[in-house]
Coordinates of C-alpha atoms in Angstrom, one line a residue:
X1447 CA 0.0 0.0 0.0
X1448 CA 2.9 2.1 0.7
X1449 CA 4.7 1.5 -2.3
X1450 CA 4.1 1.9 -5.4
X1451 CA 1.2 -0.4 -7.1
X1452 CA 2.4 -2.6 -9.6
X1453 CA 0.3 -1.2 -12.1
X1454 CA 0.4 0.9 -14.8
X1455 CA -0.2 4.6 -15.0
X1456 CA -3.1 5.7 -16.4
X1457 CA -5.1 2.1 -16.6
X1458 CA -7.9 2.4 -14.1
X1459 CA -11.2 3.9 -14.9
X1460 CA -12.3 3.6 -11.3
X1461 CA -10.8 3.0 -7.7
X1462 CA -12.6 1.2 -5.0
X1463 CA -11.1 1.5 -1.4
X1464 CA -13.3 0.1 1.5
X1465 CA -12.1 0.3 4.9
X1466 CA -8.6 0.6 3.7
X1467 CA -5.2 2.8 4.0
X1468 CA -5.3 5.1 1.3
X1469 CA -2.4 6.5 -1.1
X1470 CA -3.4 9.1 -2.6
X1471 CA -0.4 9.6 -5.2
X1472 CA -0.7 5.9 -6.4
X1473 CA -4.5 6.4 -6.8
X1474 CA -4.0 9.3 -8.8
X1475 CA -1.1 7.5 -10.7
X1476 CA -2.9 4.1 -12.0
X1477 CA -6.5 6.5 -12.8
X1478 CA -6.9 7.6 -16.2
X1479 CA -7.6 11.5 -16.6
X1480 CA -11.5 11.6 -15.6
X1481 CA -10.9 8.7 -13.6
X1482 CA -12.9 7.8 -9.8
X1483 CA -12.3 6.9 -6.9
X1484 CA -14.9 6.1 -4.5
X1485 CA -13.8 5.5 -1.0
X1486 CA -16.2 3.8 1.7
X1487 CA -15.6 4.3 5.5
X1488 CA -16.8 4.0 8.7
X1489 CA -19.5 6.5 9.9
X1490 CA -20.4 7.8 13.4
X1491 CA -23.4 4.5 14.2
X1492 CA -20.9 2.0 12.7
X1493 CA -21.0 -1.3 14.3
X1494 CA -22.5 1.1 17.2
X1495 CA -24.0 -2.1 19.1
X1496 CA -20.5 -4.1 19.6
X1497 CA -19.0 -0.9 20.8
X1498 CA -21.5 -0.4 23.7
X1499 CA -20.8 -4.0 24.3
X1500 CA -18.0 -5.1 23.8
X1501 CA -14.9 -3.5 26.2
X1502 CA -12.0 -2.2 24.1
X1503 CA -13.9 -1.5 20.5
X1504 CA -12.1 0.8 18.8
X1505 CA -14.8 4.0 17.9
X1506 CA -15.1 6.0 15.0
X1507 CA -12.3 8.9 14.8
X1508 CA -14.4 12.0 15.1
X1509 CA -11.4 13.6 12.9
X1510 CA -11.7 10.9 10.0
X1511 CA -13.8 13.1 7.8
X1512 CA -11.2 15.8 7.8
X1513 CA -8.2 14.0 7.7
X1514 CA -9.2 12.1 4.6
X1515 CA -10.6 15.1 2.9
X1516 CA -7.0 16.8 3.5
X1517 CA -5.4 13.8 2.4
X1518 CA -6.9 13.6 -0.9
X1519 CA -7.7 17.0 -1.8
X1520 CA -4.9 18.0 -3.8
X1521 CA -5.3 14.8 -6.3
X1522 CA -9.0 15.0 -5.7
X1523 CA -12.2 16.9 -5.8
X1524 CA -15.4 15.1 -4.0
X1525 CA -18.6 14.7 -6.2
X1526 CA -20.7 13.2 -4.2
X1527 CA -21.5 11.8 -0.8
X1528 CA -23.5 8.8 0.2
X1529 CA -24.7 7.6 3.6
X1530 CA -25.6 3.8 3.9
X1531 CA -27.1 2.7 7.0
X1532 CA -28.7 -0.8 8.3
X1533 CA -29.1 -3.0 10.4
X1534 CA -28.5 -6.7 10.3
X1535 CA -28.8 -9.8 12.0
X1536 CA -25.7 -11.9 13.5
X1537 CA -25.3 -15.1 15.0
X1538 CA -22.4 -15.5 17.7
X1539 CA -19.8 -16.6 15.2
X1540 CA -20.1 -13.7 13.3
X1541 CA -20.2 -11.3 15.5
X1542 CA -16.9 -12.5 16.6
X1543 CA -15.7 -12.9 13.3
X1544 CA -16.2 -9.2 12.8
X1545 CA -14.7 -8.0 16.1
X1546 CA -11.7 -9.7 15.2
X1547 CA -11.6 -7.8 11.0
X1548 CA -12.1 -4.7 13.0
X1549 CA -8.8 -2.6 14.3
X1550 CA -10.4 -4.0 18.0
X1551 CA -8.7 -7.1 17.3
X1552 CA -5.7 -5.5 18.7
X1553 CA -7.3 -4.7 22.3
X1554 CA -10.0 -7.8 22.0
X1555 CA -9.7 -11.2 21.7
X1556 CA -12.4 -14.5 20.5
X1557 CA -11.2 -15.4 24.2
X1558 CA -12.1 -12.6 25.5
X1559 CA -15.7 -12.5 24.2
X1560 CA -18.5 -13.9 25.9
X1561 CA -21.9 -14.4 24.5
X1562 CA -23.4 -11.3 26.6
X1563 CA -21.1 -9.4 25.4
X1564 CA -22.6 -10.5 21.6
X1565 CA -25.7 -8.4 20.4
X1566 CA -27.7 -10.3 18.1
X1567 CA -27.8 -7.4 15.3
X1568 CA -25.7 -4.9 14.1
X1569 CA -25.4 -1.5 12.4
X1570 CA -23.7 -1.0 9.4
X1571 CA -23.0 2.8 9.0
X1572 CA -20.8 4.0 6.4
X1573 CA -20.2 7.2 4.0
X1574 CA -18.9 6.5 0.5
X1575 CA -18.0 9.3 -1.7
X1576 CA -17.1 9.5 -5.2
X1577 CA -14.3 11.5 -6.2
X1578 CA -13.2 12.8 -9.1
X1579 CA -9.4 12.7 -10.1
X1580 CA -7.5 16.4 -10.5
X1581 CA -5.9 16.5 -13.6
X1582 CA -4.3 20.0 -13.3
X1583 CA -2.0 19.3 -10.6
X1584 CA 1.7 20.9 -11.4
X1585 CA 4.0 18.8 -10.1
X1586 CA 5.0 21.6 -7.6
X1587 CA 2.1 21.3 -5.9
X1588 CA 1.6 17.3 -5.3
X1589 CA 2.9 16.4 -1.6
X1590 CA 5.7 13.4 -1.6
X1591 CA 4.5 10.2 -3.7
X1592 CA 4.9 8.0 0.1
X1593 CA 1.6 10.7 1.7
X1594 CA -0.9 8.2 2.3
X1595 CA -4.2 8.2 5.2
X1596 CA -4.7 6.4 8.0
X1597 CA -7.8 4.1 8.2

């Protein structure tokens, strides 16, 4: 992710990054001129329900929304912004299973979960955007190719 993608410039019509790190120079890079990106996060309800739960869940960064429009605003312009929200049912496995895809599995364990700590639904709350790629940058003003975002 931090490196160079082993693609070639200018070969993407779209970009699709879900719950990923993000670099921003690379994505710019592989998109043809015109080119997308559409970037799916976490929003503020996300998996709401393990978090009241479940001790050490990891919550939504209140500064997420700035930090990734900083991050990509100089390769590119938003379009349009889409909130998705739902619930949906999980049994116990699951609900472990997605503790542990979460960046909670680093304060959380399957060990350390116990079935009242499991709700038996969950929110799914996320923002994707659609952006459009820049393609008037001068290369004085792109920041170093290694930038990238932080989940």
């Amino acid at each position: 992710m931090f490196r160079p993608f082993p693609v070639a410039s200018g070969c993407a019509d779209v970009l699709l990054d879900v719950f990923a790190p993000r670099n921003p120079a690379e994505f710019h890079r592989v998109l043809r001129p015109g080119g997308a990106l559409v970037v799916v996060r976490p929003y503020r309800g996300h998996l709401a329900e393990l978090r009241r739960q479940v001790s050490g869940m990891v919550a939504v960064d209140p500064d997420k929304e700035r930090r990734l429009h900083d991050a990509l605003d100089p390769w590119f312009e938003p379009v349009r912004t889409r909130e998705v929200e739902y619930t949906t049912p999980l049994t116990r496995q699951e609900a472990v299973d997605l503790v542990l895809m979460t960046p909670s599995a680093r304060h959380v364990t399957a060990a350390d979960l116990s079935d009242d700590d499991l709700p038996g639904e969950v929110t799914v709350s996320v923002l994707a955007t659609a952006y459009r790629r820049r393609d008037t940058i001068s290369a004085g003003e792109r920041p170093p190719a290694a930038a990238t975002t932080r989940r």
